[in-house]
XYZ file of C-alpha atoms in Angstrom:
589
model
C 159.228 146.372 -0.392
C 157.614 149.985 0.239
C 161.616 151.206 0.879
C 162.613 150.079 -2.747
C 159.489 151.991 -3.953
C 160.422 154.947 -2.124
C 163.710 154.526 -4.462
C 162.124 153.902 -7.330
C 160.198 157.449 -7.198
C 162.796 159.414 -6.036
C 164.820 158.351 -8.994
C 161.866 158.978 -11.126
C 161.493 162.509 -10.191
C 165.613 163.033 -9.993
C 165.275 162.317 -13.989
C 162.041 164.312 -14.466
C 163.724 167.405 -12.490
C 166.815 167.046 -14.874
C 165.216 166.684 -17.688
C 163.215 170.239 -17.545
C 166.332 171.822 -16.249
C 167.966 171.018 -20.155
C 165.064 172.066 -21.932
C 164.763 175.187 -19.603
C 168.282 176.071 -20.695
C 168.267 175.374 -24.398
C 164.892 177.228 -24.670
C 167.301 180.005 -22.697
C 170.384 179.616 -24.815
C 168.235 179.836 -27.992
C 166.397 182.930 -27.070
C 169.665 184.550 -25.583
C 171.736 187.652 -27.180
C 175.002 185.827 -27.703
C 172.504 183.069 -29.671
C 171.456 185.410 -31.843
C 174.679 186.977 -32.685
C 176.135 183.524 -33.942
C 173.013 183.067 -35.889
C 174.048 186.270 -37.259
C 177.227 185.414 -37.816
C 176.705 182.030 -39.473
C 173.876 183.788 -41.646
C 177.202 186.650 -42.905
C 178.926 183.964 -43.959
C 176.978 181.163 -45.766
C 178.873 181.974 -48.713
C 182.134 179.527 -47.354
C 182.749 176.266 -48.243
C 185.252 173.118 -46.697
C 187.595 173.028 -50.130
C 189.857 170.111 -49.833
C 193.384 171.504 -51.154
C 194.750 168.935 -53.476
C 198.688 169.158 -54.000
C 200.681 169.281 -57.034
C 200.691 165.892 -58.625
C 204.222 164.793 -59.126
C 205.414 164.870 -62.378
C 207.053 161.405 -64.614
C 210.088 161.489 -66.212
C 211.922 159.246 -68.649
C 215.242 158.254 -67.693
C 217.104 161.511 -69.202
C 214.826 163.497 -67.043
C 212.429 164.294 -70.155
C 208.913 165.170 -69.361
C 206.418 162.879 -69.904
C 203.493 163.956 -67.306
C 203.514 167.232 -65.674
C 200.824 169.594 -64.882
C 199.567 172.793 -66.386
C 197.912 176.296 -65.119
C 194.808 176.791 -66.428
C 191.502 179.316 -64.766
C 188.753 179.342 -63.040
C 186.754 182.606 -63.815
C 184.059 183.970 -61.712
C 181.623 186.631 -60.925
C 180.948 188.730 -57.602
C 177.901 190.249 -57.994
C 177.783 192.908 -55.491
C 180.881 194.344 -57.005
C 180.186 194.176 -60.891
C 180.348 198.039 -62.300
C 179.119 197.303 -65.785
C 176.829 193.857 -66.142
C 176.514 194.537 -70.158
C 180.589 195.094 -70.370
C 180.932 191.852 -68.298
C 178.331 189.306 -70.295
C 179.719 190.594 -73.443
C 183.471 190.413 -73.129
C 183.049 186.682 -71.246
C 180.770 185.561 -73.670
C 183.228 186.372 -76.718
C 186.389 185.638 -75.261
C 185.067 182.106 -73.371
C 182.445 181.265 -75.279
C 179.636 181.212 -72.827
C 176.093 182.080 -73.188
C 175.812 185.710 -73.269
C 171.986 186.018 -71.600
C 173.302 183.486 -68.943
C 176.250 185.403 -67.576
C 174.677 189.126 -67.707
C 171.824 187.156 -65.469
C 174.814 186.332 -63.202
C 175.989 189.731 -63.341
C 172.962 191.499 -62.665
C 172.244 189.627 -60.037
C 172.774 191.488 -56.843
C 171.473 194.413 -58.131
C 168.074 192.679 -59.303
C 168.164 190.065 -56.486
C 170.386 190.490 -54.177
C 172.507 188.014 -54.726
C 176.025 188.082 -52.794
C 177.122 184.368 -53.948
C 180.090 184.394 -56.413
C 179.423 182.570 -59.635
C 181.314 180.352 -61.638
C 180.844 181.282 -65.154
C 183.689 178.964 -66.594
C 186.590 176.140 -65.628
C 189.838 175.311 -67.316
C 190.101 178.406 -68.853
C 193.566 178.276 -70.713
C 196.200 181.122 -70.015
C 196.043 182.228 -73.796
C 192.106 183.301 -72.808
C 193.039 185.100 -69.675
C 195.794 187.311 -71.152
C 192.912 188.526 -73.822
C 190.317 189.027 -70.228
C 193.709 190.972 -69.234
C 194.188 193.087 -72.036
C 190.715 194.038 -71.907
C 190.869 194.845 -68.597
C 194.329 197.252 -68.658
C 192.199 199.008 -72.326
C 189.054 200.040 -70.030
C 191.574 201.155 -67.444
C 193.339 203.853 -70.093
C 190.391 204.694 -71.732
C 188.790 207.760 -71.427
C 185.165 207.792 -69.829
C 182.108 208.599 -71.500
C 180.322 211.344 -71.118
C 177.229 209.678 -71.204
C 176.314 205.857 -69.109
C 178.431 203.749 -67.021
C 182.147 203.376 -68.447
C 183.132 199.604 -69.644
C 184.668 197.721 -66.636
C 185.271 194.419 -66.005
C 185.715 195.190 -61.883
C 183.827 192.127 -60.411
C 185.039 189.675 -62.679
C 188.029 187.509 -61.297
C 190.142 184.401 -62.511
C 191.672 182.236 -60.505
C 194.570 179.360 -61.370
C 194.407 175.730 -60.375
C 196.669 172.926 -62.352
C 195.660 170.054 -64.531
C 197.502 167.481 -65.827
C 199.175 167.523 -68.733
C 201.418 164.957 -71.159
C 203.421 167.058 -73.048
C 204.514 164.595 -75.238
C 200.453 163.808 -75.845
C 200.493 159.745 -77.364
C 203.858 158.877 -76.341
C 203.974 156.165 -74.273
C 200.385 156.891 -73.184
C 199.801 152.881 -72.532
C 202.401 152.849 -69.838
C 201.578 156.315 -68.365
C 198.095 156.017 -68.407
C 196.063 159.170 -67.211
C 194.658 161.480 -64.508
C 190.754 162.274 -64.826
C 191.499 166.125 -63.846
C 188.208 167.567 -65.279
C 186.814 166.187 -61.761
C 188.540 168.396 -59.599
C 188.392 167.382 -56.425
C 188.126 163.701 -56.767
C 190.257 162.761 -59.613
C 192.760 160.071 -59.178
C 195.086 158.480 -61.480
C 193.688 155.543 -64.069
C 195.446 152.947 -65.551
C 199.122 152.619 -66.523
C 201.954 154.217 -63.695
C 198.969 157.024 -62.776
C 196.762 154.369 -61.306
C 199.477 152.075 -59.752
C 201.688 155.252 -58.127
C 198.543 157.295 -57.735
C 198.789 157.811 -54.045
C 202.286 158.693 -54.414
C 201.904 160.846 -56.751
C 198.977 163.016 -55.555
C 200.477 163.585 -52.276
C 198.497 164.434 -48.684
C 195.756 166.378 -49.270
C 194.631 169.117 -46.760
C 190.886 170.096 -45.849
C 190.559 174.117 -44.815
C 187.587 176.334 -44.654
C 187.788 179.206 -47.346
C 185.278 182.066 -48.955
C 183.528 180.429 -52.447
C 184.378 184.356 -53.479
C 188.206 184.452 -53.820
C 188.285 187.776 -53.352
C 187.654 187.345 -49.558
C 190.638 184.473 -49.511
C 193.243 185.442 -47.310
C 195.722 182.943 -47.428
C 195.850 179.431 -49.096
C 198.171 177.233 -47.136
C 200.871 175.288 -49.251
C 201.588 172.164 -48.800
C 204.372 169.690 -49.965
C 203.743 168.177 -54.056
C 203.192 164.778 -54.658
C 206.756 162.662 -55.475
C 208.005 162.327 -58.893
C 208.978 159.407 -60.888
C 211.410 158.895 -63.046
C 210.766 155.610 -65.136
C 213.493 153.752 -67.405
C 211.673 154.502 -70.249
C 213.633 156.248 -72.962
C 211.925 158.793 -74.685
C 213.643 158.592 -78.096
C 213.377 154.495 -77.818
C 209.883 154.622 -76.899
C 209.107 157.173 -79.981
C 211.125 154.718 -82.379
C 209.527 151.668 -81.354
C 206.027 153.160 -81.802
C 207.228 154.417 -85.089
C 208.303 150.987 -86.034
C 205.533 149.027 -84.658
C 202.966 151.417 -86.122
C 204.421 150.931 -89.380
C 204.302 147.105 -89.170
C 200.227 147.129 -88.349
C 199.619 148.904 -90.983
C 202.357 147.077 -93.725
C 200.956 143.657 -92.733
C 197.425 144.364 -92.262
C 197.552 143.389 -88.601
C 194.726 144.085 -86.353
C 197.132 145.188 -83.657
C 200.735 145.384 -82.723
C 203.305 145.391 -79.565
C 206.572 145.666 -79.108
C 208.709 145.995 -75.802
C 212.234 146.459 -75.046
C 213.933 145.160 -72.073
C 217.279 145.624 -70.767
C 217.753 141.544 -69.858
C 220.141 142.431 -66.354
C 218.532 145.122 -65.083
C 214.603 144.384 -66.170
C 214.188 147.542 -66.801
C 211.169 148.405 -69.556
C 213.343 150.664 -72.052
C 210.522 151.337 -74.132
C 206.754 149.518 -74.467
C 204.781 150.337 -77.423
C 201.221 148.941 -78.358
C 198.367 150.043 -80.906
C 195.988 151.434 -80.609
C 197.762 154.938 -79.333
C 195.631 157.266 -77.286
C 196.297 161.122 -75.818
C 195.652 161.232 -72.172
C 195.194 164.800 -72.724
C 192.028 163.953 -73.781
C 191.150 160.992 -71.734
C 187.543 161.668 -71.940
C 188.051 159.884 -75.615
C 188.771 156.715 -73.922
C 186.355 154.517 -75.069
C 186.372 156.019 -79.013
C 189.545 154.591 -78.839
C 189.310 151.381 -76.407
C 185.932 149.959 -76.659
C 184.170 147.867 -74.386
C 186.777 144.280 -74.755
C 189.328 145.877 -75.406
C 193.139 146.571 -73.867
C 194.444 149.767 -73.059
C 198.084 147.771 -72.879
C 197.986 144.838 -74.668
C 201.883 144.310 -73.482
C 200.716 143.433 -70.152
C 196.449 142.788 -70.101
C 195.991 140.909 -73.500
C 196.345 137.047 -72.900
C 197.112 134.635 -75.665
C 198.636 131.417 -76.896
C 202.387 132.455 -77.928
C 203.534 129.591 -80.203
C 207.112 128.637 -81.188
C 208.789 131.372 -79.121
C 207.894 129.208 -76.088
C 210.105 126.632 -77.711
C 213.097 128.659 -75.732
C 211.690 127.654 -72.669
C 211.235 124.135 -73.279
C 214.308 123.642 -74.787
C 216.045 125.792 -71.861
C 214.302 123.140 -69.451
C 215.444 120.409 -71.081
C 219.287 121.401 -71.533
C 219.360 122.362 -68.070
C 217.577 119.037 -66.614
C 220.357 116.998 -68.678
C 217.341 115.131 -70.444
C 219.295 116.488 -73.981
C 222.232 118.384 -75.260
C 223.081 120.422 -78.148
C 224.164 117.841 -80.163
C 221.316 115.329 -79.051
C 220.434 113.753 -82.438
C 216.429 113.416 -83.492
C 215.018 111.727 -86.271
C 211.839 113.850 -87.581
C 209.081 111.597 -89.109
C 206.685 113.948 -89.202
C 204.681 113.269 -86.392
C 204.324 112.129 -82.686
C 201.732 110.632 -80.491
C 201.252 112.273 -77.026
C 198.646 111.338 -74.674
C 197.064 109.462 -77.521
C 196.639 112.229 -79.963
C 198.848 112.777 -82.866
C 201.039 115.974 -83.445
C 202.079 117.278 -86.701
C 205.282 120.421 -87.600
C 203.480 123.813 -88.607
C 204.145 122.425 -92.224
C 203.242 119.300 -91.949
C 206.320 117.675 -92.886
C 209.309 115.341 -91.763
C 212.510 117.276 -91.496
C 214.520 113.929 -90.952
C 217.663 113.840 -88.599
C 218.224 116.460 -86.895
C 220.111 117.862 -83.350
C 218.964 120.114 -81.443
C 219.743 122.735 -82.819
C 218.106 121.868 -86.342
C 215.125 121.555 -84.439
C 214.875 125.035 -82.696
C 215.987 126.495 -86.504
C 213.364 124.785 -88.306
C 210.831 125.013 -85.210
C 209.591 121.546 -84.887
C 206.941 120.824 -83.064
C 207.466 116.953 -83.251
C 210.697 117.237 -81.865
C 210.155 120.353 -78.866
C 207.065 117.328 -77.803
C 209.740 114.778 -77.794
C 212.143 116.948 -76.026
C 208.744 117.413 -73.476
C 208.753 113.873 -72.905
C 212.048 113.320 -72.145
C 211.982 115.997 -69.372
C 208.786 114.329 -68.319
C 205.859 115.865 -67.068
C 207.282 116.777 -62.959
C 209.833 118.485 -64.402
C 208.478 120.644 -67.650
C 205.901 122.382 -65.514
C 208.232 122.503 -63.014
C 210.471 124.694 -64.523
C 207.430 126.728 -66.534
C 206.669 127.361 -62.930
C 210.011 128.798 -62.274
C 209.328 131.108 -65.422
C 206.497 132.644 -64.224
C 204.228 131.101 -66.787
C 200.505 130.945 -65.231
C 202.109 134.005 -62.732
C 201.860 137.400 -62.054
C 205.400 139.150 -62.581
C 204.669 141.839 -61.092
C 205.327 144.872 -63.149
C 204.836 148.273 -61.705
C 201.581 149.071 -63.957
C 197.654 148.707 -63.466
C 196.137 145.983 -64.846
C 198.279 142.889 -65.926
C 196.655 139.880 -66.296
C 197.250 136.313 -66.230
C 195.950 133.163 -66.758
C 196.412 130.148 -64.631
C 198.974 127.318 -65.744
C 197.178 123.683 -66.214
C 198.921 120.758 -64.476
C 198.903 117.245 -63.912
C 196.406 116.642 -61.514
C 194.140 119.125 -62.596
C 190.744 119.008 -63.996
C 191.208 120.190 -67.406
C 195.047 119.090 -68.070
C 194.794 116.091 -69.863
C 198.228 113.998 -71.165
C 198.218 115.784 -74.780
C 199.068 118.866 -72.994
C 202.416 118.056 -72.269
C 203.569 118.208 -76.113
C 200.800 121.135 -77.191
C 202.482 123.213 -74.120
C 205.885 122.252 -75.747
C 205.560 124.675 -78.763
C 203.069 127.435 -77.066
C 199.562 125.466 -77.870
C 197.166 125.401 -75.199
C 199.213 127.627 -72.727
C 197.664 131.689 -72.476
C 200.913 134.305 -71.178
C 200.914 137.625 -72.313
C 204.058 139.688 -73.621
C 205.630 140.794 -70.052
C 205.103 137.329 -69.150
C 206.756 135.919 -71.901
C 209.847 138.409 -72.479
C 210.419 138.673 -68.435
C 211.145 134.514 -68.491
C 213.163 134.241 -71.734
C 215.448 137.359 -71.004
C 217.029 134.877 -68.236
C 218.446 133.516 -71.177
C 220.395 136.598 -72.117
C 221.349 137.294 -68.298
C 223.440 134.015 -67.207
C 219.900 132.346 -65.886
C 218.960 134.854 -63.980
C 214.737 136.423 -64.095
C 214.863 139.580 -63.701
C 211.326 141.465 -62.138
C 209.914 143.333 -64.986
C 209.749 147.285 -64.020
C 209.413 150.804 -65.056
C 209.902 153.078 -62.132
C 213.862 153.551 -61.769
C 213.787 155.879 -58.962
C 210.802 158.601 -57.328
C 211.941 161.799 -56.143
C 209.927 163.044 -52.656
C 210.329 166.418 -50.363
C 213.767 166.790 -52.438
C 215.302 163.719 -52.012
C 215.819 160.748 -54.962
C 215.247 157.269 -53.921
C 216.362 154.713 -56.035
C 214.253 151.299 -56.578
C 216.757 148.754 -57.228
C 216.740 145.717 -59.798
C 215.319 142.898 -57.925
C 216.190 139.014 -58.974
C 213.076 136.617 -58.679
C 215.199 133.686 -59.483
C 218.096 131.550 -61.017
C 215.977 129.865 -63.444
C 218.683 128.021 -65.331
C 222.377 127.274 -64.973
C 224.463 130.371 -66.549
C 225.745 127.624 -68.689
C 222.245 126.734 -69.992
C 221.213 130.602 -70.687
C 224.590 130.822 -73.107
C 224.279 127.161 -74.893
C 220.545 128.858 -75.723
C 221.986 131.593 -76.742
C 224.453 130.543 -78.470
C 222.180 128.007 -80.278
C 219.675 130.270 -81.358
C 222.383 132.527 -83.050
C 223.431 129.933 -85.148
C 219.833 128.785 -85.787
C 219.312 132.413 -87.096
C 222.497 132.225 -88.817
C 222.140 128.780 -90.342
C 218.442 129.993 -92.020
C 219.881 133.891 -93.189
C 217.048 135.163 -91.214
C 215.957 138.166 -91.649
C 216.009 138.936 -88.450
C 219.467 139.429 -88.900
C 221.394 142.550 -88.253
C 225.174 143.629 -89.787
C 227.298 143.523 -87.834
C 225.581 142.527 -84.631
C 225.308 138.776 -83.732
C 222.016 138.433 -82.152
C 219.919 135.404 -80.826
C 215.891 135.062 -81.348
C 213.330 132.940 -81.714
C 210.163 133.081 -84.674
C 206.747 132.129 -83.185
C 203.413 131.505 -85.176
C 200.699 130.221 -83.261
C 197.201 129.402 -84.642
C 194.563 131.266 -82.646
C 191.451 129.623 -80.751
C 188.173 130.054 -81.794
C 184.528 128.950 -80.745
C 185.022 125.615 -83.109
C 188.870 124.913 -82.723
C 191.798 126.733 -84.222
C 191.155 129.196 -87.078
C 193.147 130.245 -89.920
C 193.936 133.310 -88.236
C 197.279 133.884 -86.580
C 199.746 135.711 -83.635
C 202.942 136.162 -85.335
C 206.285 136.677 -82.755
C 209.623 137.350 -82.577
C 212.106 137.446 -79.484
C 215.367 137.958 -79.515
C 218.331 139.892 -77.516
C 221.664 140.853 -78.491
C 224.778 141.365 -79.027
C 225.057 137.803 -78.213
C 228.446 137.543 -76.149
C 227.184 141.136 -73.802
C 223.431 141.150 -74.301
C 222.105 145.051 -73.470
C 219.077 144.574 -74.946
C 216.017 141.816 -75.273
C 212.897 142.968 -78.151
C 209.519 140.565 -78.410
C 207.474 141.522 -80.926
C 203.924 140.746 -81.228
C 201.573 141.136 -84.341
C 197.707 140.151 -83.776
C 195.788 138.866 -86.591
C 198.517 139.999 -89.857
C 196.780 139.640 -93.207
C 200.145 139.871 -95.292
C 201.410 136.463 -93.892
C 200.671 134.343 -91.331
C 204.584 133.515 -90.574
C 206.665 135.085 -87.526
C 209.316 134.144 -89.422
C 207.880 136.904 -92.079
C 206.013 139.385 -90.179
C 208.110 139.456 -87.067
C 211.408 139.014 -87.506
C 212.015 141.978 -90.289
C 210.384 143.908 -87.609
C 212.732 142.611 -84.733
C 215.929 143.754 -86.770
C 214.244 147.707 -87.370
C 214.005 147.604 -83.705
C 217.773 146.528 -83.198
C 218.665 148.763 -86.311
C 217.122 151.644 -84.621
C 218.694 150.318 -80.798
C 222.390 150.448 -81.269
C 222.303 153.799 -82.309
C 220.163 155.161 -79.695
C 221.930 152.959 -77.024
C 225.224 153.876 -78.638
C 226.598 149.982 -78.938
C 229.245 149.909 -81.181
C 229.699 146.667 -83.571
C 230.739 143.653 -82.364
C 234.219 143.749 -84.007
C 234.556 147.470 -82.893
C 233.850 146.218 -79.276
C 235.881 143.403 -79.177
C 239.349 145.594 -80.199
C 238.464 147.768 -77.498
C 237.800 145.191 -74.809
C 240.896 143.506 -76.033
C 244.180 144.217 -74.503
């Protein structure tokens, strides 16, 4: 017992020993002459910071290799006290040419004379180039001049500029919904938002680098460089893109609509050749954001903006129904009018009984009697089934920040009740939004086959182009299915003279009007559609049109479809498709 006490205190005073030997030595480090020569030191040199060197953001191309975001040189401008010649000369040339406060930068400039003061100042950011050559013509004027024989000469010695980059979008709206922007006026943490900025931002800013520099750059020795950011080059194509905002733009504003989108596809590839929406906005002046999007509303309604579609879902339905065998072409169907489903009635958009009818007369005359009959043949298992397939209720995964989606109801669920099965027929009670809706019906105009929505073609990094590659997400249909739809909906647009209609190019498309959902039921109000792809028998293109809420007519069939056959108008020039007849002599042997 008394030996493990013995221990105890000879540990004890071990620790107590030890523990006055440290403070004996810091008190002795602290009071020591190397100690006070790295206070000293540390007190010379107060005036560095840890600056995190951010690389130059890649840049985004269209598919020509035009510029769409790049970045810009624009100034920092500063003061260094201790070195300032002429404080008057210096407030009074900054404060005209960058429109500071005049009393607030001679303060600055008189500082180390009055005060002491050794710390450079900031006196302005983002100082344009335009504004530096005017600091730099000053500055080469004082330099000739001759000096006075009376009071300090004007000099601008002690005044310094430095260049950083900011992004810039040369082409300022143009396709600013798919781009999105970079919030560069916060220097050191900006990141991209929204669009490709936000979902490539990390490959676009590149690795930043943390280093330990002067704040005054005239004590800066060296700035290390380090790699840019990659570059993307997207499929967009800048003189589509510019043509479909043209022509969407026009259609808001001819047919009172309270928005408008159109996108072009290419239907084998997926690639997005051009996606236009309204509002527009300049990224060059993000800061605007919400003047233009307020709170509840979509900064790309293509790909965010969820809603019930109407009769263009009809191609789906139909497509399912063709390829399940549960009807043909030719399938007759007498049209009475109406249908019970689930124990609730359903009425055509007019109202009326179309009489016999195949197929064929039903997609042209859009009836949603018959499309619910068609439902019910296929049967419940195997509608949503193939919906499924579609990507309806799915994410398709396009390359941009923030698409949204809305779950598909099915049997079994909660709130899926037997009516749904003919509503979901013709696009009523079913919420997709336009890349949902054009990614599952170009299969039809690519032998079955859903393509992955996607903008980004290739990215360029440390001088070497990779390619991203077309990716398949599945055989939805039969190849056979994808051209009987095809070729039915041409003649459905032929039978009708639609004006949807283009000389000289046979095209297939669909008209959609769907009633929109309010607090108390369906309103009056209305989402007019059109999709369609063409030329029929080599499809290079798909177009869905989208007008929210037109005033002019509720109709797709009005509204959308002129709109549809601009676009094409406007396509086969730009994509240099020559007629059908032309291409046919040429293919022919």
């Amino acid at each position: 017992m008394n030996g493990g006490i013995g221990r105890m205190r000879l540990i004890g005073a071990v620790f107590v020993l030890l523990s006055a030997a440290i403070v004996y030595q810091m008190v002795r480090i602290q009071n020591s002459e190397h100690s006070r020569q790295l206070v000293e030191m540390f007190a010379k040199t107060y005036n560095q910071q840890v600056r995190v060197i951010i690389p130059e953001r890649g840049n985004i191309y269209d598919r020509w290799g035009n510029l769409l975001a790049g970045n810009k040189e624009v100034y920092e401008v500063g003061i260094a006290p201790q070195q300032v010649i002429n404080p008057e000369t210096v407030a009074r040339d900054l404060a005209a040419v960058l429109e500071v406060d005049y009393y607030d930068t001679l303060r600055k400039a008189e500082s180390y004379r009055k005060e002491g003061n050794e710390r450079y100042e900031v006196i302005k950011d983002f100082v344009p180039a335009e504004k530096i050559r005017m600091l730099e013509e000053k500055v080469n004027a004082y330099e000739q001049a001759e000096k006075p024989k009376k009071g300090p000469a004007p000099s601008l010695v002690g005044v310094f500029w430095r260049p950083h980059l900011i992004r810039s979008y040369p082409e300022n709206e143009l396709a600013a919904n798919v781009l999105g922007f970079y919030n560069y006026l916060d220097r050191w943490t900006g990141r991209g938002m929204l669009g490709l900025e936000e979902q490539y931002n990390n490959l676009l800013a590149g690795n930043k680098q943390q280093v330990i520099l002067p704040m005054n750059p005239t004590e800066i020795q060296e700035i290390p460089e380090i790699p840019p950011g990659a570059s993307l080059i997207t499929s967009l194509d800048r003189d589509i893109q510019a043509a479909m905002e043209r022509i969407i733009d026009q259609a808001v504003e001819a047919n009172g609509a309270e928005s408008g989108t159109l996108v072009v596809m290419d239907p084998k590839t997926g690639e997005i050749l051009a996606m236009a929406t309204t509002p527009h906005f300049n990224p060059n002046e993000y800061w605007r954001y919400g003047e233009v999007f307020p709170l509840g509303s979509y900064f790309n309604r293509a790909i965010s903006q969820l809603y019930e579609p109407g009769s263009v879902f009809k191609v789906l339905t139909m497509a399912a129904a063709i390829d399940a065998g549960a009807v043909q072409p030719e399938t007759p169907f007498v049209d009475v009018g109406a249908i019970e489903v689930g124990g609730i009635w359903i009425y055509n958009w007019d109202r009326g009984a179309w009489g016999p009818q195949d197929m064929v007369g039903c997609m042209q005359h859009s009836l949603n009697v018959c499309l619910a009959w068609v439902a019910q043949e296929l049967g419940p298992t195997q509608f949503y089934k193939y919906l499924q397939d579609f990507g309806i209720g799915r994410y398709t995964g396009i390359d941009l920040a923030g698409e949204q989606v809305y779950p598909l109801s099915l049997p079994g669920d909660s709130n899926w009740y037997p009516v749904n099965l003919g509503t979901n027929s013709f696009g009523q009670g079913v919420a997709v939004t336009p890349i949902q809706t054009i990614t599952a019906i170009a299969a039809m105009a690519n032998d079955g086959k859903m393509m992955a929505p996607h903008v980004v073609s290739a990215y360029i990094q440390d001088g070497v182009q990779y390619p991203v590659n077309p990716r398949v997400i599945r055989q939805v249909v039969k190849p056979e299915t994808a051209r009987t739809i095809s070729e039915m909906l041409a003649v459905s647009l032929e039978n009708e003279a639609s004006s949807a209609l283009v000389e000289g190019y046979r095209v297939a498309g669909k008209t959609g009007t769907a009633e929109i959902p309010g607090p108390e039921g369906y309103t009056n109000q209305t989402n007019a559609s059109f999709v369609g792809w063409g030329p029929v028998d080599d499809p290079r293109f798909i177009v869905y049109v989208w007008l929210e809420k037109p005033t002019s007519s509720p109709w797709g069939s009005v509204v959308a479809a002129p709109v549809f056959k601009q676009a094409v108008e406007e396509l086969v020039v730009l994509m240099k498709i020559p007629p059908d007849d032309v291409r046919q002599q040429i293919a022919s042997p």
